[in-house]
Short mmCIF file of C-alpha atoms (C1' of nucleotides) in Angstrom, two decimals:
data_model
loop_
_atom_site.label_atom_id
_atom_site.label_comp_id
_atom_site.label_asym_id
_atom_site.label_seq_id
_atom_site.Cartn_x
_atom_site.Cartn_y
_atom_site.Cartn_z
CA UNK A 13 9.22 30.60 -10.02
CA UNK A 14 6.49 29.36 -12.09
CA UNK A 15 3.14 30.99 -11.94
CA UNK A 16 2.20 28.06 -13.27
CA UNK A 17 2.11 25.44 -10.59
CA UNK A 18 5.47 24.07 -11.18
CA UNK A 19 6.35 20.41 -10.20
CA UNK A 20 2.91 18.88 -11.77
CA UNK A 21 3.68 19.97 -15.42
CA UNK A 22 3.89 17.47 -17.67
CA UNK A 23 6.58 15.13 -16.99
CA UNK A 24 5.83 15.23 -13.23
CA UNK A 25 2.55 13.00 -13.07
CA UNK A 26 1.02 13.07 -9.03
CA UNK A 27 2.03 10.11 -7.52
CA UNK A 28 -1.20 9.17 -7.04
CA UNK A 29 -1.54 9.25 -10.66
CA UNK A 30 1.76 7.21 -11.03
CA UNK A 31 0.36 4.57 -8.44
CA UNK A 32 -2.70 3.87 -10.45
CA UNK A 33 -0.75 3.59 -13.54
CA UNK A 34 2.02 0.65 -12.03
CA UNK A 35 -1.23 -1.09 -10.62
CA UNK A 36 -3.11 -1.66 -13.59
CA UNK A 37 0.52 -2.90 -15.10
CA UNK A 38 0.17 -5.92 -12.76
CA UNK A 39 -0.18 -9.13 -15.04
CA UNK A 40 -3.17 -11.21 -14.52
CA UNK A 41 -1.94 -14.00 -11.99
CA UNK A 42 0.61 -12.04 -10.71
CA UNK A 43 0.74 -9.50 -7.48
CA UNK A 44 2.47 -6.64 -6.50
CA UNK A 45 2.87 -5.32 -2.44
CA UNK A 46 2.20 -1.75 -1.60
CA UNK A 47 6.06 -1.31 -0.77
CA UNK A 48 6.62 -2.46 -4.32
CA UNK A 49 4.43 -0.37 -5.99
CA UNK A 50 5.36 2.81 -3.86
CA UNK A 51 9.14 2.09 -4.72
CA UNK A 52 8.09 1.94 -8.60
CA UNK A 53 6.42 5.52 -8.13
CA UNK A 54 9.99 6.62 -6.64
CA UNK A 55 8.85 6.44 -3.04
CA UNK A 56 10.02 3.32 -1.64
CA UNK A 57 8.16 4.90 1.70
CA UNK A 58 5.17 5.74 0.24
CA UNK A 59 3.42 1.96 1.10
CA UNK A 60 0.33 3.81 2.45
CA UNK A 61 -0.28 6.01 0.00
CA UNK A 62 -0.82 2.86 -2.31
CA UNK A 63 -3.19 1.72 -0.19
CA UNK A 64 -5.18 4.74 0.13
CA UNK A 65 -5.23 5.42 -3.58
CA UNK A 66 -6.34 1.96 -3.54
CA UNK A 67 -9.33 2.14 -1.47
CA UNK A 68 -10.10 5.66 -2.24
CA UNK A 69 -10.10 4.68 -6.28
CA UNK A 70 -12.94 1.96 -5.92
CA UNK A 71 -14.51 3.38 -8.88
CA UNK A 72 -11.36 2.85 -11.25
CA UNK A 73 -11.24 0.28 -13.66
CA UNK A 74 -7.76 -1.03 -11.14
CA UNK A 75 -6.70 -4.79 -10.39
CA UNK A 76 -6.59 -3.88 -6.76
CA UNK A 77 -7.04 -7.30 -5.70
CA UNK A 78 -2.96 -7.78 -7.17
CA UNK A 79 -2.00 -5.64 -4.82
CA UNK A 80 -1.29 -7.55 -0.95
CA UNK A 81 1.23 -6.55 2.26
CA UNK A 82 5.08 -7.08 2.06
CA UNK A 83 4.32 -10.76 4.54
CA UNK A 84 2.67 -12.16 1.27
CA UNK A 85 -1.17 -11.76 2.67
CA UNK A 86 -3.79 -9.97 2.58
CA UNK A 87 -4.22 -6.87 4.37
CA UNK A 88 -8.04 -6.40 4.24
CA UNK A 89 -9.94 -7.95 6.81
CA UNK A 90 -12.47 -10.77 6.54
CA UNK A 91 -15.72 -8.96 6.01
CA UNK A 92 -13.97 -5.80 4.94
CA UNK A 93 -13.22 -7.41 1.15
CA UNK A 94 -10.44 -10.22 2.10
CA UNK A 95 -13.20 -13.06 0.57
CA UNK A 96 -13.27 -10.57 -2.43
CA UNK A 97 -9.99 -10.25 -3.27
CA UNK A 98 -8.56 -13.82 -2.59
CA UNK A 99 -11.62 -15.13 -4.65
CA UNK A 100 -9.86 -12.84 -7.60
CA UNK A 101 -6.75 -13.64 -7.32
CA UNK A 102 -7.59 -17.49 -6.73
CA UNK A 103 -9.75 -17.40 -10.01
CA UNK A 104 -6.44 -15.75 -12.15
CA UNK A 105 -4.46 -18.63 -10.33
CA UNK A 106 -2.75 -17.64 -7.66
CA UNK A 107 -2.60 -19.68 -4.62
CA UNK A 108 -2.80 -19.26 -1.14
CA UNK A 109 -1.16 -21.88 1.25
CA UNK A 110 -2.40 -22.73 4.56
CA UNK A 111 -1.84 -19.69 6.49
CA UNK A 112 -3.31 -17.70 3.55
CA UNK A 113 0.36 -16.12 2.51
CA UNK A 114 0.75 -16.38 -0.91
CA UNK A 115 4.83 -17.52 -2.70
CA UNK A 116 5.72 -14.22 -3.27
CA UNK A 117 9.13 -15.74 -5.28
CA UNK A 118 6.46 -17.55 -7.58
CA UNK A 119 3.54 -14.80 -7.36
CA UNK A 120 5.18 -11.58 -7.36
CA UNK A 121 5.80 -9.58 -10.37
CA UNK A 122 8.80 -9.01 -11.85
CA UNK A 123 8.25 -5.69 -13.43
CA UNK A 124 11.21 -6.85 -15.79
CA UNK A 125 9.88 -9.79 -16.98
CA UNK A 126 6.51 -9.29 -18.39
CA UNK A 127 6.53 -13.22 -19.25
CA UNK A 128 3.69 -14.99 -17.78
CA UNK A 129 6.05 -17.92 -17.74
CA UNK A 130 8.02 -18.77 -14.82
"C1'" DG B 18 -5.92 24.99 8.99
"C1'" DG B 19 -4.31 21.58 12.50
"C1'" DT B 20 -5.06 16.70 13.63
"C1'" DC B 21 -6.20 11.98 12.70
"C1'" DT B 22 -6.46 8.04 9.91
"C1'" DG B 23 -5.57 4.58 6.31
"C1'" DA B 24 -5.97 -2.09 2.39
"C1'" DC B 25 1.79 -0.22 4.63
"C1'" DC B 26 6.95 -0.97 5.64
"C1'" DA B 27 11.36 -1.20 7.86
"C1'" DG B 28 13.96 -0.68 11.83
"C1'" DG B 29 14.81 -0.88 16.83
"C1'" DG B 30 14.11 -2.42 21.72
"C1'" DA C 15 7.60 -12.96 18.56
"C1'" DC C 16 5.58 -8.37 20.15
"C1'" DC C 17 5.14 -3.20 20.57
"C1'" DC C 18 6.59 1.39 19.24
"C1'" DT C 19 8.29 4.99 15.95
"C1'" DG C 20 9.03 7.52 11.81
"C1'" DG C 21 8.02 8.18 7.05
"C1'" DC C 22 4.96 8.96 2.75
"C1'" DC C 23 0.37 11.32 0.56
"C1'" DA C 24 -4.38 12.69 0.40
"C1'" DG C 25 -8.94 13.24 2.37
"C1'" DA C 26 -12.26 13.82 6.30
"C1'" DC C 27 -13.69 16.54 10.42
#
DNA sequence: GGTCTGACCAGGG
DNA sequence: ACCCTGGCCAGAC
């Protein structure tokens, strides 16, 4: 009943919109998964989404790189950005362990606990 | 304007 | 451990 678009008024941000704001919440040596974020934006389904507003937002000012898959890896390919990203995530201090998974119960954040002490 | 795809995820066989 | 399916949103053709 709105002539005025109702649904993306105010208080109803796009969920792309929502998506971009939760990434660049990620603490600096900390990472998020797509499931993760998509859950924060109130659609625990919504994993790909993340990921396209993550490659499709190259020119935002976004810590992509603290955003990996549920396993705890990367999910670009090497030669498609995987050197990229694990060089920025190694260089805030997060590690990768043989198979390239990184400790998601050591990385991941903890959206309540902003500490960078754990 | 329908169809496909994407840096995904969880569940089922 | 592997393959398939359904679900979410937005853009490209």
């Amino acid at each position: 009943m709105n002539g005025a678009r109702d649904g993306q008024g105010t208080g109803d941000e796009s969920p792309a919109l929502r998506i971009r704001r939760l990434v660049s919440a990620i603490p600096e040596g900390r990472v998020a998964t797509y499931g993760q974020i998509a859950a924060l934006a109130g659609n625990n389904r919504a994993a790909r989404l993340v990921a396209w507003v993550l490659h499709s937002s190259s020119s935002e000012n976004l810590p992509w790189h603290r955003v990996i898959n549920a396993g705890g890896r990367i999910s670009l390919k090497p030669g498609r950005g995987y050197e990229e990203q694990r060089h920025l995530l190694e260089e805030e201090g997060v590690r990768f362990d043989a198979h390239g998974t990184i400790d998601l119960r050591q990385f991941l954040w903890n959206p309540a606990d902003t500490s960078p002490f754990l």
